[in-house]
Amino acid sequence: MMTWTGIWDNAGPFIIGAITAVVIYILGEILCTFIPRGLTREIYRILLIVAVVIGTVAAIYISSRIWWGIS
């Protein structure tokens, strides 16, 4: 049976990556309310998706190197 500590030890960077994705998306959607409707907003939403993906990958990469002591 898995314990919280066991899950956290193995999946910590992925949990941090998921939290990062949610935070980036929420902040992006809040900023999106200030952009007028039209093509600009649609381009912004596409860039927001790209930012979420890049931010998540970066968070997982950075946290896993710190987490597991990879240098």
mmCIF file of C-alpha atoms in Angstrom:
data_model
loop_
_atom_site.group_PDB
_atom_site.id
_atom_site.type_symbol
_atom_site.label_atom_id
_atom_site.label_comp_id
_atom_site.label_asym_id
_atom_site.label_seq_id
_atom_site.Cartn_x
_atom_site.Cartn_y
_atom_site.Cartn_z
ATOM 1 C CA MET A 1 0.000 0.000 0.000
ATOM 2 C CA MET A 2 1.292 3.439 -0.936
ATOM 3 C CA THR A 3 1.601 6.172 1.610
ATOM 4 C CA TRP A 4 1.542 9.905 0.986
ATOM 5 C CA THR A 5 5.285 10.058 1.617
ATOM 6 C CA GLY A 6 5.928 7.368 -0.977
ATOM 7 C CA ILE A 7 3.776 9.121 -3.547
ATOM 8 C CA TRP A 8 5.394 12.480 -2.764
ATOM 9 C CA ASP A 9 8.925 11.020 -3.043
ATOM 10 C CA ASN A 10 8.250 9.566 -6.493
ATOM 11 C CA ALA A 11 5.773 12.007 -8.019
ATOM 12 C CA GLY A 12 6.746 15.302 -6.354
ATOM 13 C CA PRO A 13 8.050 17.020 -9.514
ATOM 14 C CA PHE A 14 4.924 16.038 -11.446
ATOM 15 C CA ILE A 15 2.688 17.391 -8.687
ATOM 16 C CA ILE A 16 4.675 20.637 -8.734
ATOM 17 C CA GLY A 17 4.368 20.725 -12.545
ATOM 18 C CA ALA A 18 0.597 20.278 -12.369
ATOM 19 C CA ILE A 19 0.243 23.048 -9.801
ATOM 20 C CA THR A 20 2.401 25.297 -11.994
ATOM 21 C CA ALA A 21 0.195 24.604 -15.024
ATOM 22 C CA VAL A 22 -2.960 25.483 -13.104
ATOM 23 C CA VAL A 23 -1.462 28.709 -11.724
ATOM 24 C CA ILE A 24 -0.197 29.846 -15.148
ATOM 25 C CA TYR A 25 -3.574 29.100 -16.724
ATOM 26 C CA ILE A 26 -5.571 30.925 -14.046
ATOM 27 C CA LEU A 27 -3.327 34.001 -14.237
ATOM 28 C CA GLY A 28 -3.542 33.917 -18.030
ATOM 29 C CA GLU A 29 -7.332 33.734 -18.001
ATOM 30 C CA ILE A 30 -7.510 36.646 -15.564
ATOM 31 C CA LEU A 31 -5.321 38.713 -17.889
ATOM 32 C CA CYS A 32 -7.429 37.593 -20.861
ATOM 33 C CA THR A 33 -10.450 39.442 -19.483
ATOM 34 C CA PHE A 34 -8.658 42.747 -20.153
ATOM 35 C CA ILE A 35 -8.051 41.994 -23.841
ATOM 36 C CA PRO A 36 -10.789 43.068 -26.263
ATOM 37 C CA ARG A 37 -12.587 40.345 -28.213
ATOM 38 C CA GLY A 38 -11.423 39.371 -31.631
ATOM 39 C CA LEU A 39 -8.292 38.044 -33.239
ATOM 40 C CA THR A 40 -6.027 39.466 -30.542
ATOM 41 C CA ARG A 41 -7.789 37.470 -27.827
ATOM 42 C CA GLU A 42 -7.636 34.266 -29.858
ATOM 43 C CA ILE A 43 -3.903 34.707 -30.484
ATOM 44 C CA TYR A 44 -3.465 35.390 -26.767
ATOM 45 C CA ARG A 45 -5.281 32.147 -25.889
ATOM 46 C CA ILE A 46 -3.046 30.160 -28.240
ATOM 47 C CA LEU A 47 0.030 31.749 -26.668
ATOM 48 C CA LEU A 48 -1.422 30.965 -23.236
ATOM 49 C CA ILE A 49 -1.615 27.271 -24.119
ATOM 50 C CA VAL A 50 1.992 27.362 -25.321
ATOM 51 C CA ALA A 51 3.031 29.149 -22.112
ATOM 52 C CA VAL A 52 1.280 26.535 -19.971
ATOM 53 C CA VAL A 53 3.045 23.689 -21.784
ATOM 54 C CA ILE A 54 6.479 25.347 -21.653
ATOM 55 C CA GLY A 55 6.001 26.392 -18.016
ATOM 56 C CA THR A 56 4.929 22.898 -17.003
ATOM 57 C CA VAL A 57 7.855 21.226 -18.754
ATOM 58 C CA ALA A 58 10.274 23.749 -17.235
ATOM 59 C CA ALA A 59 8.822 23.243 -13.742
ATOM 60 C CA ILE A 60 9.092 19.456 -14.025
ATOM 61 C CA TYR A 61 12.648 19.705 -15.380
ATOM 62 C CA ILE A 62 13.844 22.094 -12.677
ATOM 63 C CA SER A 63 12.089 20.368 -9.793
ATOM 64 C CA SER A 64 13.232 16.896 -10.835
ATOM 65 C CA ARG A 65 16.865 18.005 -10.987
ATOM 66 C CA ILE A 66 16.533 19.467 -7.491
ATOM 67 C CA TRP A 67 14.356 16.610 -6.219
ATOM 68 C CA TRP A 68 16.515 13.681 -7.188
ATOM 69 C CA GLY A 69 19.851 15.483 -6.894
ATOM 70 C CA ILE A 70 20.758 15.269 -10.574
ATOM 71 C CA SER A 71 23.601 17.609 -11.438
#
